[in-house]
């Protein structure tokens, strides 16, 4: 599934619509420990986290992630919102807990 189709799918609020919408999403990755995400986040992945700071955006760019889903209605802080726009990182939000958000994302990607 392309990132654009994923973003347009029902269920996730769009916080920042970034670039690279034609990329094919590979899988879902869940983690809040940024050092682990830096070494394990797959390219073009949907990263589900509750971390909404500028470091989250930086790690997504570093790992060439597909997009970020903020679970539990987590918010991007002001610096992170600015950096997401500058770096064209797609950020979505959901009230779902991490596991349920990841499961919903997985189902979308696999169908």
PDB file of N, CA and C in Angstrom:
ATOM      1  N   UNK A   1       0.844  -1.173   0.000  1.00  0.00           N
ATOM      2  CA  UNK A   1       0.000   0.000   0.000  1.00  0.00           C
ATOM      3  C   UNK A   1       0.892   1.239   0.000  1.00  0.00           C
ATOM      4  N   UNK A   2       0.525   2.215  -0.808  1.00  0.00           N
ATOM      5  CA  UNK A   2       1.317   3.445  -0.827  1.00  0.00           C
ATOM      6  C   UNK A   2       1.014   4.286   0.405  1.00  0.00           C
ATOM      7  N   UNK A   3       1.947   5.144   0.732  1.00  0.00           N
ATOM      8  CA  UNK A   3       1.753   6.053   1.855  1.00  0.00           C
ATOM      9  C   UNK A   3       0.527   6.932   1.606  1.00  0.00           C
ATOM     10  N   UNK A   4       0.340   7.385   0.375  1.00  0.00           N
ATOM     11  CA  UNK A   4      -0.816   8.236   0.075  1.00  0.00           C
ATOM     12  C   UNK A   4      -2.121   7.496   0.350  1.00  0.00           C
ATOM     13  N   UNK A   5      -2.235   6.253  -0.082  1.00  0.00           N
ATOM     14  CA  UNK A   5      -3.443   5.467   0.188  1.00  0.00           C
ATOM     15  C   UNK A   5      -3.617   5.242   1.687  1.00  0.00           C
ATOM     16  N   UNK A   6      -2.519   5.017   2.374  1.00  0.00           N
ATOM     17  CA  UNK A   6      -2.566   4.806   3.814  1.00  0.00           C
ATOM     18  C   UNK A   6      -3.076   6.058   4.522  1.00  0.00           C
ATOM     19  N   UNK A   7      -2.549   7.223   4.136  1.00  0.00           N
ATOM     20  CA  UNK A   7      -2.946   8.496   4.746  1.00  0.00           C
ATOM     21  C   UNK A   7      -4.430   8.756   4.503  1.00  0.00           C
ATOM     22  N   UNK A   8      -4.913   8.390   3.323  1.00  0.00           N
ATOM     23  CA  UNK A   8      -6.308   8.644   2.969  1.00  0.00           C
ATOM     24  C   UNK A   8      -7.271   7.620   3.562  1.00  0.00           C
ATOM     25  N   UNK A   9      -6.744   6.546   4.115  1.00  0.00           N
ATOM     26  CA  UNK A   9      -7.593   5.519   4.720  1.00  0.00           C
ATOM     27  C   UNK A   9      -8.253   6.075   5.993  1.00  0.00           C
ATOM     28  N   UNK A  10      -9.402   5.568   6.283  1.00  0.00           N
ATOM     29  CA  UNK A  10     -10.145   6.023   7.452  1.00  0.00           C
ATOM     30  C   UNK A  10      -9.461   5.545   8.739  1.00  0.00           C
ATOM     31  N   UNK A  11      -9.462   6.382   9.757  1.00  0.00           N
ATOM     32  CA  UNK A  11      -9.029   5.921  11.060  1.00  0.00           C
ATOM     33  C   UNK A  11      -7.899   6.689  11.714  1.00  0.00           C
ATOM     34  N   UNK A  12      -7.100   7.406  10.956  1.00  0.00           N
ATOM     35  CA  UNK A  12      -5.996   8.149  11.544  1.00  0.00           C
ATOM     36  C   UNK A  12      -6.115   9.632  11.185  1.00  0.00           C
ATOM     37  N   UNK A  13      -5.932  10.480  12.177  1.00  0.00           N
ATOM     38  CA  UNK A  13      -5.956  11.924  11.959  1.00  0.00           C
ATOM     39  C   UNK A  13      -4.616  12.363  11.365  1.00  0.00           C
ATOM     40  N   UNK A  14      -4.649  13.170  10.338  1.00  0.00           N
ATOM     41  CA  UNK A  14      -3.421  13.659   9.716  1.00  0.00           C
ATOM     42  C   UNK A  14      -2.946  14.900  10.467  1.00  0.00           C
ATOM     43  N   UNK A  15      -1.759  14.810  11.055  1.00  0.00           N
ATOM     44  CA  UNK A  15      -1.141  15.937  11.748  1.00  0.00           C
ATOM     45  C   UNK A  15      -0.246  16.704  10.782  1.00  0.00           C
ATOM     46  N   UNK A  16       0.525  15.981   9.988  1.00  0.00           N
ATOM     47  CA  UNK A  16       1.367  16.580   8.954  1.00  0.00           C
ATOM     48  C   UNK A  16       1.434  15.627   7.769  1.00  0.00           C
ATOM     49  N   UNK A  17       1.048  16.118   6.605  1.00  0.00           N
ATOM     50  CA  UNK A  17       1.142  15.306   5.386  1.00  0.00           C
ATOM     51  C   UNK A  17       2.465  15.651   4.721  1.00  0.00           C
ATOM     52  N   UNK A  18       3.381  14.719   4.766  1.00  0.00           N
ATOM     53  CA  UNK A  18       4.718  14.946   4.241  1.00  0.00           C
ATOM     54  C   UNK A  18       4.854  14.565   2.790  1.00  0.00           C
ATOM     55  N   UNK A  19       6.080  14.381   2.359  1.00  0.00           N
ATOM     56  CA  UNK A  19       6.382  14.009   0.982  1.00  0.00           C
ATOM     57  C   UNK A  19       6.516  12.506   0.834  1.00  0.00           C
ATOM     58  N   UNK A  20       6.927  12.089  -0.343  1.00  0.00           N
ATOM     59  CA  UNK A  20       7.161  10.667  -0.601  1.00  0.00           C
ATOM     60  C   UNK A  20       5.909   9.825  -0.545  1.00  0.00           C
ATOM     61  N   UNK A  21       4.782  10.401  -0.930  1.00  0.00           N
ATOM     62  CA  UNK A  21       3.507   9.695  -0.810  1.00  0.00           C
ATOM     63  C   UNK A  21       3.395   8.483  -1.727  1.00  0.00           C
ATOM     64  N   UNK A  22       4.268   8.384  -2.723  1.00  0.00           N
ATOM     65  CA  UNK A  22       4.228   7.244  -3.637  1.00  0.00           C
ATOM     66  C   UNK A  22       4.958   6.017  -3.083  1.00  0.00           C
ATOM     67  N   UNK A  23       5.702   6.181  -2.003  1.00  0.00           N
ATOM     68  CA  UNK A  23       6.460   5.040  -1.455  1.00  0.00           C
ATOM     69  C   UNK A  23       5.536   3.944  -0.949  1.00  0.00           C
ATOM     70  N   UNK A  24       5.985   2.708  -1.113  1.00  0.00           N
ATOM     71  CA  UNK A  24       5.239   1.543  -0.634  1.00  0.00           C
ATOM     72  C   UNK A  24       5.623   1.275   0.816  1.00  0.00           C
ATOM     73  N   UNK A  25       4.638   1.203   1.677  1.00  0.00           N
ATOM     74  CA  UNK A  25       4.902   0.925   3.085  1.00  0.00           C
ATOM     75  C   UNK A  25       5.261  -0.542   3.260  1.00  0.00           C
ATOM     76  N   UNK A  26       6.252  -0.814   4.099  1.00  0.00           N
ATOM     77  CA  UNK A  26       6.786  -2.166   4.220  1.00  0.00           C
ATOM     78  C   UNK A  26       6.186  -2.956   5.369  1.00  0.00           C
ATOM     79  N   UNK A  27       6.122  -2.360   6.540  1.00  0.00           N
ATOM     80  CA  UNK A  27       5.630  -3.057   7.728  1.00  0.00           C
ATOM     81  C   UNK A  27       5.397  -2.056   8.826  1.00  0.00           C
ATOM     82  N   UNK A  28       4.949  -2.548   9.973  1.00  0.00           N
ATOM     83  CA  UNK A  28       4.681  -1.709  11.137  1.00  0.00           C
ATOM     84  C   UNK A  28       5.746  -1.976  12.185  1.00  0.00           C
ATOM     85  N   UNK A  29       6.201  -0.920  12.829  1.00  0.00           N
ATOM     86  CA  UNK A  29       7.216  -1.030  13.874  1.00  0.00           C
ATOM     87  C   UNK A  29       6.736  -0.245  15.087  1.00  0.00           C
ATOM     88  N   UNK A  30       6.810  -0.842  16.276  1.00  0.00           N
ATOM     89  CA  UNK A  30       6.383  -0.188  17.512  1.00  0.00           C
ATOM     90  C   UNK A  30       7.547  -0.105  18.483  1.00  0.00           C
ATOM     91  N   UNK A  31       7.840   1.112  18.943  1.00  0.00           N
ATOM     92  CA  UNK A  31       8.898   1.281  19.923  1.00  0.00           C
ATOM     93  C   UNK A  31       8.940   2.743  20.358  1.00  0.00           C
ATOM     94  N   UNK A  32       9.296   2.971  21.623  1.00  0.00           N
ATOM     95  CA  UNK A  32       9.457   4.325  22.147  1.00  0.00           C
ATOM     96  C   UNK A  32      10.895   4.615  22.557  1.00  0.00           C
ATOM     97  N   UNK A  33      11.761   3.650  22.470  1.00  0.00           N
ATOM     98  CA  UNK A  33      13.165   3.846  22.815  1.00  0.00           C
ATOM     99  C   UNK A  33      13.914   4.240  21.542  1.00  0.00           C
ATOM    100  N   UNK A  34      14.244   5.524  21.437  1.00  0.00           N
ATOM    101  CA  UNK A  34      14.766   6.057  20.178  1.00  0.00           C
ATOM    102  C   UNK A  34      16.049   5.386  19.719  1.00  0.00           C
ATOM    103  N   UNK A  35      16.918   5.007  20.634  1.00  0.00           N
ATOM    104  CA  UNK A  35      18.158   4.345  20.224  1.00  0.00           C
ATOM    105  C   UNK A  35      17.867   2.992  19.572  1.00  0.00           C
ATOM    106  N   UNK A  36      16.856   2.310  20.044  1.00  0.00           N
ATOM    107  CA  UNK A  36      16.463   1.034  19.435  1.00  0.00           C
ATOM    108  C   UNK A  36      15.807   1.270  18.069  1.00  0.00           C
ATOM    109  N   UNK A  37      14.977   2.294  17.990  1.00  0.00           N
ATOM    110  CA  UNK A  37      14.341   2.619  16.708  1.00  0.00           C
ATOM    111  C   UNK A  37      15.409   2.934  15.664  1.00  0.00           C
ATOM    112  N   UNK A  38      16.455   3.659  16.049  1.00  0.00           N
ATOM    113  CA  UNK A  38      17.523   4.001  15.104  1.00  0.00           C
ATOM    114  C   UNK A  38      18.173   2.763  14.501  1.00  0.00           C
ATOM    115  N   UNK A  39      18.250   1.690  15.258  1.00  0.00           N
ATOM    116  CA  UNK A  39      18.923   0.499  14.748  1.00  0.00           C
ATOM    117  C   UNK A  39      17.966  -0.540  14.157  1.00  0.00           C
ATOM    118  N   UNK A  40      16.671  -0.442  14.443  1.00  0.00           N
ATOM    119  CA  UNK A  40      15.751  -1.511  14.046  1.00  0.00           C
ATOM    120  C   UNK A  40      14.597  -1.075  13.140  1.00  0.00           C
ATOM    121  N   UNK A  41      14.298   0.212  13.054  1.00  0.00           N
ATOM    122  CA  UNK A  41      13.136   0.648  12.276  1.00  0.00           C
ATOM    123  C   UNK A  41      13.365   0.369  10.790  1.00  0.00           C
ATOM    124  N   UNK A  42      12.513  -0.441  10.170  1.00  0.00           N
ATOM    125  CA  UNK A  42      12.695  -0.755   8.750  1.00  0.00           C
ATOM    126  C   UNK A  42      12.398   0.454   7.854  1.00  0.00           C
ATOM    127  N   UNK A  43      13.080   0.545   6.760  1.00  0.00           N
ATOM    128  CA  UNK A  43      12.811   1.573   5.763  1.00  0.00           C
ATOM    129  C   UNK A  43      11.355   1.471   5.307  1.00  0.00           C
ATOM    130  N   UNK A  44      10.720   2.608   5.101  1.00  0.00           N
ATOM    131  CA  UNK A  44       9.328   2.691   4.640  1.00  0.00           C
ATOM    132  C   UNK A  44       8.321   2.079   5.615  1.00  0.00           C
ATOM    133  N   UNK A  45       8.662   2.033   6.872  1.00  0.00           N
ATOM    134  CA  UNK A  45       7.762   1.457   7.861  1.00  0.00           C
ATOM    135  C   UNK A  45       6.776   2.482   8.391  1.00  0.00           C
ATOM    136  N   UNK A  46       5.722   1.970   9.000  1.00  0.00           N
ATOM    137  CA  UNK A  46       4.791   2.765   9.787  1.00  0.00           C
ATOM    138  C   UNK A  46       5.256   2.613  11.227  1.00  0.00           C
ATOM    139  N   UNK A  47       5.756   3.675  11.808  1.00  0.00           N
ATOM    140  CA  UNK A  47       6.292   3.630  13.180  1.00  0.00           C
ATOM    141  C   UNK A  47       5.215   4.134  14.128  1.00  0.00           C
ATOM    142  N   UNK A  48       4.818   3.280  15.064  1.00  0.00           N
ATOM    143  CA  UNK A  48       3.816   3.635  16.060  1.00  0.00           C
ATOM    144  C   UNK A  48       4.531   3.925  17.374  1.00  0.00           C
ATOM    145  N   UNK A  49       4.266   5.106  17.931  1.00  0.00           N
ATOM    146  CA  UNK A  49       4.940   5.557  19.142  1.00  0.00           C
ATOM    147  C   UNK A  49       4.040   6.536  19.898  1.00  0.00           C
ATOM    148  N   UNK A  50       4.439   6.885  21.100  1.00  0.00           N
ATOM    149  CA  UNK A  50       3.779   7.953  21.852  1.00  0.00           C
ATOM    150  C   UNK A  50       4.707   9.155  22.022  1.00  0.00           C
ATOM    151  N   UNK A  51       5.864   9.085  21.394  1.00  0.00           N
ATOM    152  CA  UNK A  51       6.859  10.154  21.510  1.00  0.00           C
ATOM    153  C   UNK A  51       6.596  11.215  20.442  1.00  0.00           C
ATOM    154  N   UNK A  52       6.292  12.425  20.869  1.00  0.00           N
ATOM    155  CA  UNK A  52       5.965  13.478  19.926  1.00  0.00           C
ATOM    156  C   UNK A  52       6.931  14.645  19.951  1.00  0.00           C
ATOM    157  N   UNK A  53       8.211  14.353  20.080  1.00  0.00           N
ATOM    158  CA  UNK A  53       9.182  15.446  20.133  1.00  0.00           C
ATOM    159  C   UNK A  53      10.042  15.486  18.874  1.00  0.00           C
ATOM    160  N   UNK A  54      10.892  16.483  18.800  1.00  0.00           N
ATOM    161  CA  UNK A  54      11.715  16.702  17.608  1.00  0.00           C
ATOM    162  C   UNK A  54      12.654  15.523  17.338  1.00  0.00           C
ATOM    163  N   UNK A  55      13.066  14.817  18.373  1.00  0.00           N
ATOM    164  CA  UNK A  55      13.939  13.655  18.182  1.00  0.00           C
ATOM    165  C   UNK A  55      13.221  12.531  17.436  1.00  0.00           C
ATOM    166  N   UNK A  56      11.919  12.417  17.626  1.00  0.00           N
ATOM    167  CA  UNK A  56      11.142  11.421  16.906  1.00  0.00           C
ATOM    168  C   UNK A  56      11.184  11.699  15.406  1.00  0.00           C
ATOM    169  N   UNK A  57      11.046  12.955  15.043  1.00  0.00           N
ATOM    170  CA  UNK A  57      11.102  13.329  13.631  1.00  0.00           C
ATOM    171  C   UNK A  57      12.493  13.027  13.073  1.00  0.00           C
ATOM    172  N   UNK A  58      13.524  13.380  13.824  1.00  0.00           N
ATOM    173  CA  UNK A  58      14.904  13.144  13.381  1.00  0.00           C
ATOM    174  C   UNK A  58      15.168  11.657  13.159  1.00  0.00           C
ATOM    175  N   UNK A  59      14.698  10.818  14.063  1.00  0.00           N
ATOM    176  CA  UNK A  59      14.921   9.377  13.928  1.00  0.00           C
ATOM    177  C   UNK A  59      14.148   8.822  12.732  1.00  0.00           C
ATOM    178  N   UNK A  60      12.965   9.315  12.491  1.00  0.00           N
ATOM    179  CA  UNK A  60      12.211   8.868  11.323  1.00  0.00           C
ATOM    180  C   UNK A  60      12.948   9.213  10.029  1.00  0.00           C
ATOM    181  N   UNK A  61      13.516  10.404   9.974  1.00  0.00           N
ATOM    182  CA  UNK A  61      14.292  10.815   8.801  1.00  0.00           C
ATOM    183  C   UNK A  61      15.544   9.951   8.672  1.00  0.00           C
ATOM    184  N   UNK A  62      16.233   9.737   9.777  1.00  0.00           N
ATOM    185  CA  UNK A  62      17.464   8.942   9.785  1.00  0.00           C
ATOM    186  C   UNK A  62      17.229   7.520   9.283  1.00  0.00           C
ATOM    187  N   UNK A  63      16.104   6.930   9.662  1.00  0.00           N
ATOM    188  CA  UNK A  63      15.821   5.538   9.294  1.00  0.00           C
ATOM    189  C   UNK A  63      15.014   5.427   7.999  1.00  0.00           C
ATOM    190  N   UNK A  64      14.683   6.560   7.389  1.00  0.00           N
ATOM    191  CA  UNK A  64      13.887   6.600   6.161  1.00  0.00           C
ATOM    192  C   UNK A  64      12.554   5.890   6.352  1.00  0.00           C
ATOM    193  N   UNK A  65      11.923   6.168   7.500  1.00  0.00           N
ATOM    194  CA  UNK A  65      10.611   5.598   7.773  1.00  0.00           C
ATOM    195  C   UNK A  65       9.554   6.160   6.842  1.00  0.00           C
ATOM    196  N   UNK A  66       8.465   5.416   6.696  1.00  0.00           N
ATOM    197  CA  UNK A  66       7.377   5.854   5.837  1.00  0.00           C
ATOM    198  C   UNK A  66       6.521   6.919   6.476  1.00  0.00           C
ATOM    199  N   UNK A  67       6.124   6.697   7.728  1.00  0.00           N
ATOM    200  CA  UNK A  67       5.341   7.677   8.471  1.00  0.00           C
ATOM    201  C   UNK A  67       5.382   7.322   9.949  1.00  0.00           C
ATOM    202  N   UNK A  68       4.868   8.239  10.743  1.00  0.00           N
ATOM    203  CA  UNK A  68       4.761   8.055  12.189  1.00  0.00           C
ATOM    204  C   UNK A  68       3.285   8.098  12.556  1.00  0.00           C
ATOM    205  N   UNK A  69       2.869   7.176  13.413  1.00  0.00           N
ATOM    206  CA  UNK A  69       1.543   7.253  14.022  1.00  0.00           C
ATOM    207  C   UNK A  69       1.747   7.507  15.506  1.00  0.00           C
ATOM    208  N   UNK A  70       1.168   8.596  15.987  1.00  0.00           N
ATOM    209  CA  UNK A  70       1.193   8.888  17.417  1.00  0.00           C
ATOM    210  C   UNK A  70      -0.031   8.244  18.047  1.00  0.00           C
ATOM    211  N   UNK A  71       0.193   7.235  18.886  1.00  0.00           N
ATOM    212  CA  UNK A  71      -0.888   6.527  19.565  1.00  0.00           C
ATOM    213  C   UNK A  71      -1.292   7.286  20.830  1.00  0.00           C
ATOM    214  N   UNK A  72      -2.397   6.874  21.418  1.00  0.00           N
ATOM    215  CA  UNK A  72      -2.884   7.446  22.684  1.00  0.00           C
ATOM    216  C   UNK A  72      -3.148   8.951  22.589  1.00  0.00           C
ATOM    217  N   UNK A  73      -3.451   9.444  21.376  1.00  0.00           N
ATOM    218  CA  UNK A  73      -3.666  10.871  21.133  1.00  0.00           C
ATOM    219  C   UNK A  73      -2.481  11.735  21.541  1.00  0.00           C
ATOM    220  N   UNK A  74      -1.296  11.167  21.466  1.00  0.00           N
ATOM    221  CA  UNK A  74      -0.083  11.946  21.762  1.00  0.00           C
ATOM    222  C   UNK A  74       0.025  13.093  20.757  1.00  0.00           C
ATOM    223  N   UNK A  75       0.616  14.177  21.173  1.00  0.00           N
ATOM    224  CA  UNK A  75       0.764  15.360  20.324  1.00  0.00           C
ATOM    225  C   UNK A  75       2.212  15.586  19.947  1.00  0.00           C
ATOM    226  N   UNK A  76       2.401  16.247  18.812  1.00  0.00           N
ATOM    227  CA  UNK A  76       3.723  16.768  18.466  1.00  0.00           C
ATOM    228  C   UNK A  76       3.902  18.084  19.202  1.00  0.00           C
ATOM    229  N   UNK A  77       5.070  18.296  19.791  1.00  0.00           N
ATOM    230  CA  UNK A  77       5.321  19.616  20.363  1.00  0.00           C
ATOM    231  C   UNK A  77       5.606  20.589  19.216  1.00  0.00           C
ATOM    232  N   UNK A  78       5.695  21.876  19.517  1.00  0.00           N
ATOM    233  CA  UNK A  78       5.867  22.900  18.494  1.00  0.00           C
ATOM    234  C   UNK A  78       7.095  22.699  17.640  1.00  0.00           C
ATOM    235  N   UNK A  79       8.234  22.382  18.271  1.00  0.00           N
ATOM    236  CA  UNK A  79       9.466  22.147  17.513  1.00  0.00           C
ATOM    237  C   UNK A  79       9.335  20.937  16.590  1.00  0.00           C
ATOM    238  N   UNK A  80       8.680  19.903  17.084  1.00  0.00           N
ATOM    239  CA  UNK A  80       8.509  18.691  16.274  1.00  0.00           C
ATOM    240  C   UNK A  80       7.589  18.960  15.085  1.00  0.00           C
ATOM    241  N   UNK A  81       6.549  19.754  15.294  1.00  0.00           N
ATOM    242  CA  UNK A  81       5.636  20.091  14.199  1.00  0.00           C
ATOM    243  C   UNK A  81       6.376  20.870  13.113  1.00  0.00           C
ATOM    244  N   UNK A  82       7.186  21.813  13.529  1.00  0.00           N
ATOM    245  CA  UNK A  82       7.975  22.594  12.578  1.00  0.00           C
ATOM    246  C   UNK A  82       8.937  21.699  11.813  1.00  0.00           C
ATOM    247  N   UNK A  83       9.637  20.819  12.535  1.00  0.00           N
ATOM    248  CA  UNK A  83      10.618  19.927  11.905  1.00  0.00           C
ATOM    249  C   UNK A  83       9.934  18.916  10.981  1.00  0.00           C
ATOM    250  N   UNK A  84       8.761  18.411  11.355  1.00  0.00           N
ATOM    251  CA  UNK A  84       8.027  17.478  10.489  1.00  0.00           C
ATOM    252  C   UNK A  84       7.673  18.147   9.166  1.00  0.00           C
ATOM    253  N   UNK A  85       7.253  19.398   9.234  1.00  0.00           N
ATOM    254  CA  UNK A  85       6.926  20.135   8.011  1.00  0.00           C
ATOM    255  C   UNK A  85       8.180  20.374   7.168  1.00  0.00           C
ATOM    256  N   UNK A  86       9.268  20.790   7.815  1.00  0.00           N
ATOM    257  CA  UNK A  86      10.525  21.052   7.095  1.00  0.00           C
ATOM    258  C   UNK A  86      11.075  19.794   6.434  1.00  0.00           C
ATOM    259  N   UNK A  87      11.015  18.675   7.140  1.00  0.00           N
ATOM    260  CA  UNK A  87      11.587  17.422   6.654  1.00  0.00           C
ATOM    261  C   UNK A  87      10.591  16.579   5.857  1.00  0.00           C
ATOM    262  N   UNK A  88       9.358  17.085   5.697  1.00  0.00           N
ATOM    263  CA  UNK A  88       8.294  16.397   4.960  1.00  0.00           C
ATOM    264  C   UNK A  88       8.016  14.997   5.498  1.00  0.00           C
ATOM    265  N   UNK A  89       7.908  14.896   6.827  1.00  0.00           N
ATOM    266  CA  UNK A  89       7.598  13.632   7.488  1.00  0.00           C
ATOM    267  C   UNK A  89       6.090  13.568   7.728  1.00  0.00           C
ATOM    268  N   UNK A  90       5.472  12.497   7.285  1.00  0.00           N
ATOM    269  CA  UNK A  90       4.045  12.308   7.510  1.00  0.00           C
ATOM    270  C   UNK A  90       3.826  11.816   8.935  1.00  0.00           C
ATOM    271  N   UNK A  91       2.964  12.535   9.657  1.00  0.00           N
ATOM    272  CA  UNK A  91       2.647  12.192  11.039  1.00  0.00           C
ATOM    273  C   UNK A  91       1.133  12.089  11.174  1.00  0.00           C
ATOM    274  N   UNK A  92       0.689  10.976  11.709  1.00  0.00           N
ATOM    275  CA  UNK A  92      -0.730  10.716  11.943  1.00  0.00           C
ATOM    276  C   UNK A  92      -0.955  10.536  13.434  1.00  0.00           C
ATOM    277  N   UNK A  93      -2.224  10.615  13.846  1.00  0.00           N
ATOM    278  CA  UNK A  93      -2.534  10.437  15.271  1.00  0.00           C
ATOM    279  C   UNK A  93      -3.802   9.610  15.407  1.00  0.00           C
ATOM    280  N   UNK A  94      -3.870   8.888  16.524  1.00  0.00           N
ATOM    281  CA  UNK A  94      -5.043   8.083  16.838  1.00  0.00           C
ATOM    282  C   UNK A  94      -5.217   8.008  18.356  1.00  0.00           C
ATOM    283  N   UNK A  95      -6.448   7.876  18.816  1.00  0.00           N
ATOM    284  CA  UNK A  95      -6.662   7.663  20.251  1.00  0.00           C
ATOM    285  C   UNK A  95      -6.370   6.221  20.679  1.00  0.00           C
ATOM    286  N   UNK A  96      -6.162   5.336  19.714  1.00  0.00           N
ATOM    287  CA  UNK A  96      -5.930   3.920  20.026  1.00  0.00           C
ATOM    288  C   UNK A  96      -4.630   3.715  20.798  1.00  0.00           C
ATOM    289  N   UNK A  97      -4.586   2.700  21.653  1.00  0.00           N
ATOM    290  CA  UNK A  97      -3.315   2.314  22.277  1.00  0.00           C
ATOM    291  C   UNK A  97      -2.342   1.817  21.204  1.00  0.00           C
ATOM    292  N   UNK A  98      -1.086   1.731  21.542  1.00  0.00           N
ATOM    293  CA  UNK A  98      -0.037   1.363  20.586  1.00  0.00           C
ATOM    294  C   UNK A  98      -0.355   0.054  19.871  1.00  0.00           C
ATOM    295  N   UNK A  99      -0.685  -0.986  20.605  1.00  0.00           N
ATOM    296  CA  UNK A  99      -0.939  -2.285  19.974  1.00  0.00           C
ATOM    297  C   UNK A  99      -2.093  -2.212  18.988  1.00  0.00           C
ATOM    298  N   UNK A 100      -3.196  -1.608  19.405  1.00  0.00           N
ATOM    299  CA  UNK A 100      -4.362  -1.523  18.531  1.00  0.00           C
ATOM    300  C   UNK A 100      -4.088  -0.650  17.306  1.00  0.00           C
ATOM    301  N   UNK A 101      -3.335   0.421  17.482  1.00  0.00           N
ATOM    302  CA  UNK A 101      -2.963   1.271  16.348  1.00  0.00           C
ATOM    303  C   UNK A 101      -2.096   0.492  15.364  1.00  0.00           C
ATOM    304  N   UNK A 102      -1.145  -0.261  15.898  1.00  0.00           N
ATOM    305  CA  UNK A 102      -0.262  -1.063  15.045  1.00  0.00           C
ATOM    306  C   UNK A 102      -1.049  -2.149  14.319  1.00  0.00           C
ATOM    307  N   UNK A 103      -1.975  -2.770  14.994  1.00  0.00           N
ATOM    308  CA  UNK A 103      -2.794  -3.808  14.374  1.00  0.00           C
ATOM    309  C   UNK A 103      -3.652  -3.218  13.250  1.00  0.00           C
ATOM    310  N   UNK A 104      -4.250  -2.060  13.488  1.00  0.00           N
ATOM    311  CA  UNK A 104      -5.049  -1.400  12.454  1.00  0.00           C
ATOM    312  C   UNK A 104      -4.173  -1.033  11.254  1.00  0.00           C
ATOM    313  N   UNK A 105      -2.986  -0.516  11.510  1.00  0.00           N
ATOM    314  CA  UNK A 105      -2.064  -0.163  10.435  1.00  0.00           C
ATOM    315  C   UNK A 105      -1.636  -1.404   9.657  1.00  0.00           C
ATOM    316  N   UNK A 106      -1.334  -2.466  10.378  1.00  0.00           N
ATOM    317  CA  UNK A 106      -0.937  -3.731   9.740  1.00  0.00           C
ATOM    318  C   UNK A 106      -2.037  -4.242   8.807  1.00  0.00           C
ATOM    319  N   UNK A 107      -3.270  -4.211   9.287  1.00  0.00           N
ATOM    320  CA  UNK A 107      -4.390  -4.692   8.476  1.00  0.00           C
ATOM    321  C   UNK A 107      -4.538  -3.849   7.201  1.00  0.00           C
ATOM    322  N   UNK A 108      -4.345  -2.547   7.318  1.00  0.00           N
ATOM    323  CA  UNK A 108      -4.440  -1.684   6.140  1.00  0.00           C
ATOM    324  C   UNK A 108      -3.343  -2.016   5.118  1.00  0.00           C
ATOM    325  N   UNK A 109      -2.128  -2.190   5.608  1.00  0.00           N
ATOM    326  CA  UNK A 109      -0.998  -2.453   4.723  1.00  0.00           C
ATOM    327  C   UNK A 109      -1.137  -3.811   4.040  1.00  0.00           C
ATOM    328  N   UNK A 110      -1.603  -4.805   4.762  1.00  0.00           N
ATOM    329  CA  UNK A 110      -1.648  -6.168   4.237  1.00  0.00           C
ATOM    330  C   UNK A 110      -2.838  -6.420   3.318  1.00  0.00           C
ATOM    331  N   UNK A 111      -3.837  -5.552   3.333  1.00  0.00           N
ATOM    332  CA  UNK A 111      -5.012  -5.775   2.470  1.00  0.00           C
ATOM    333  C   UNK A 111      -4.860  -5.163   1.127  1.00  0.00           C
TER     334      UNK A 111
END
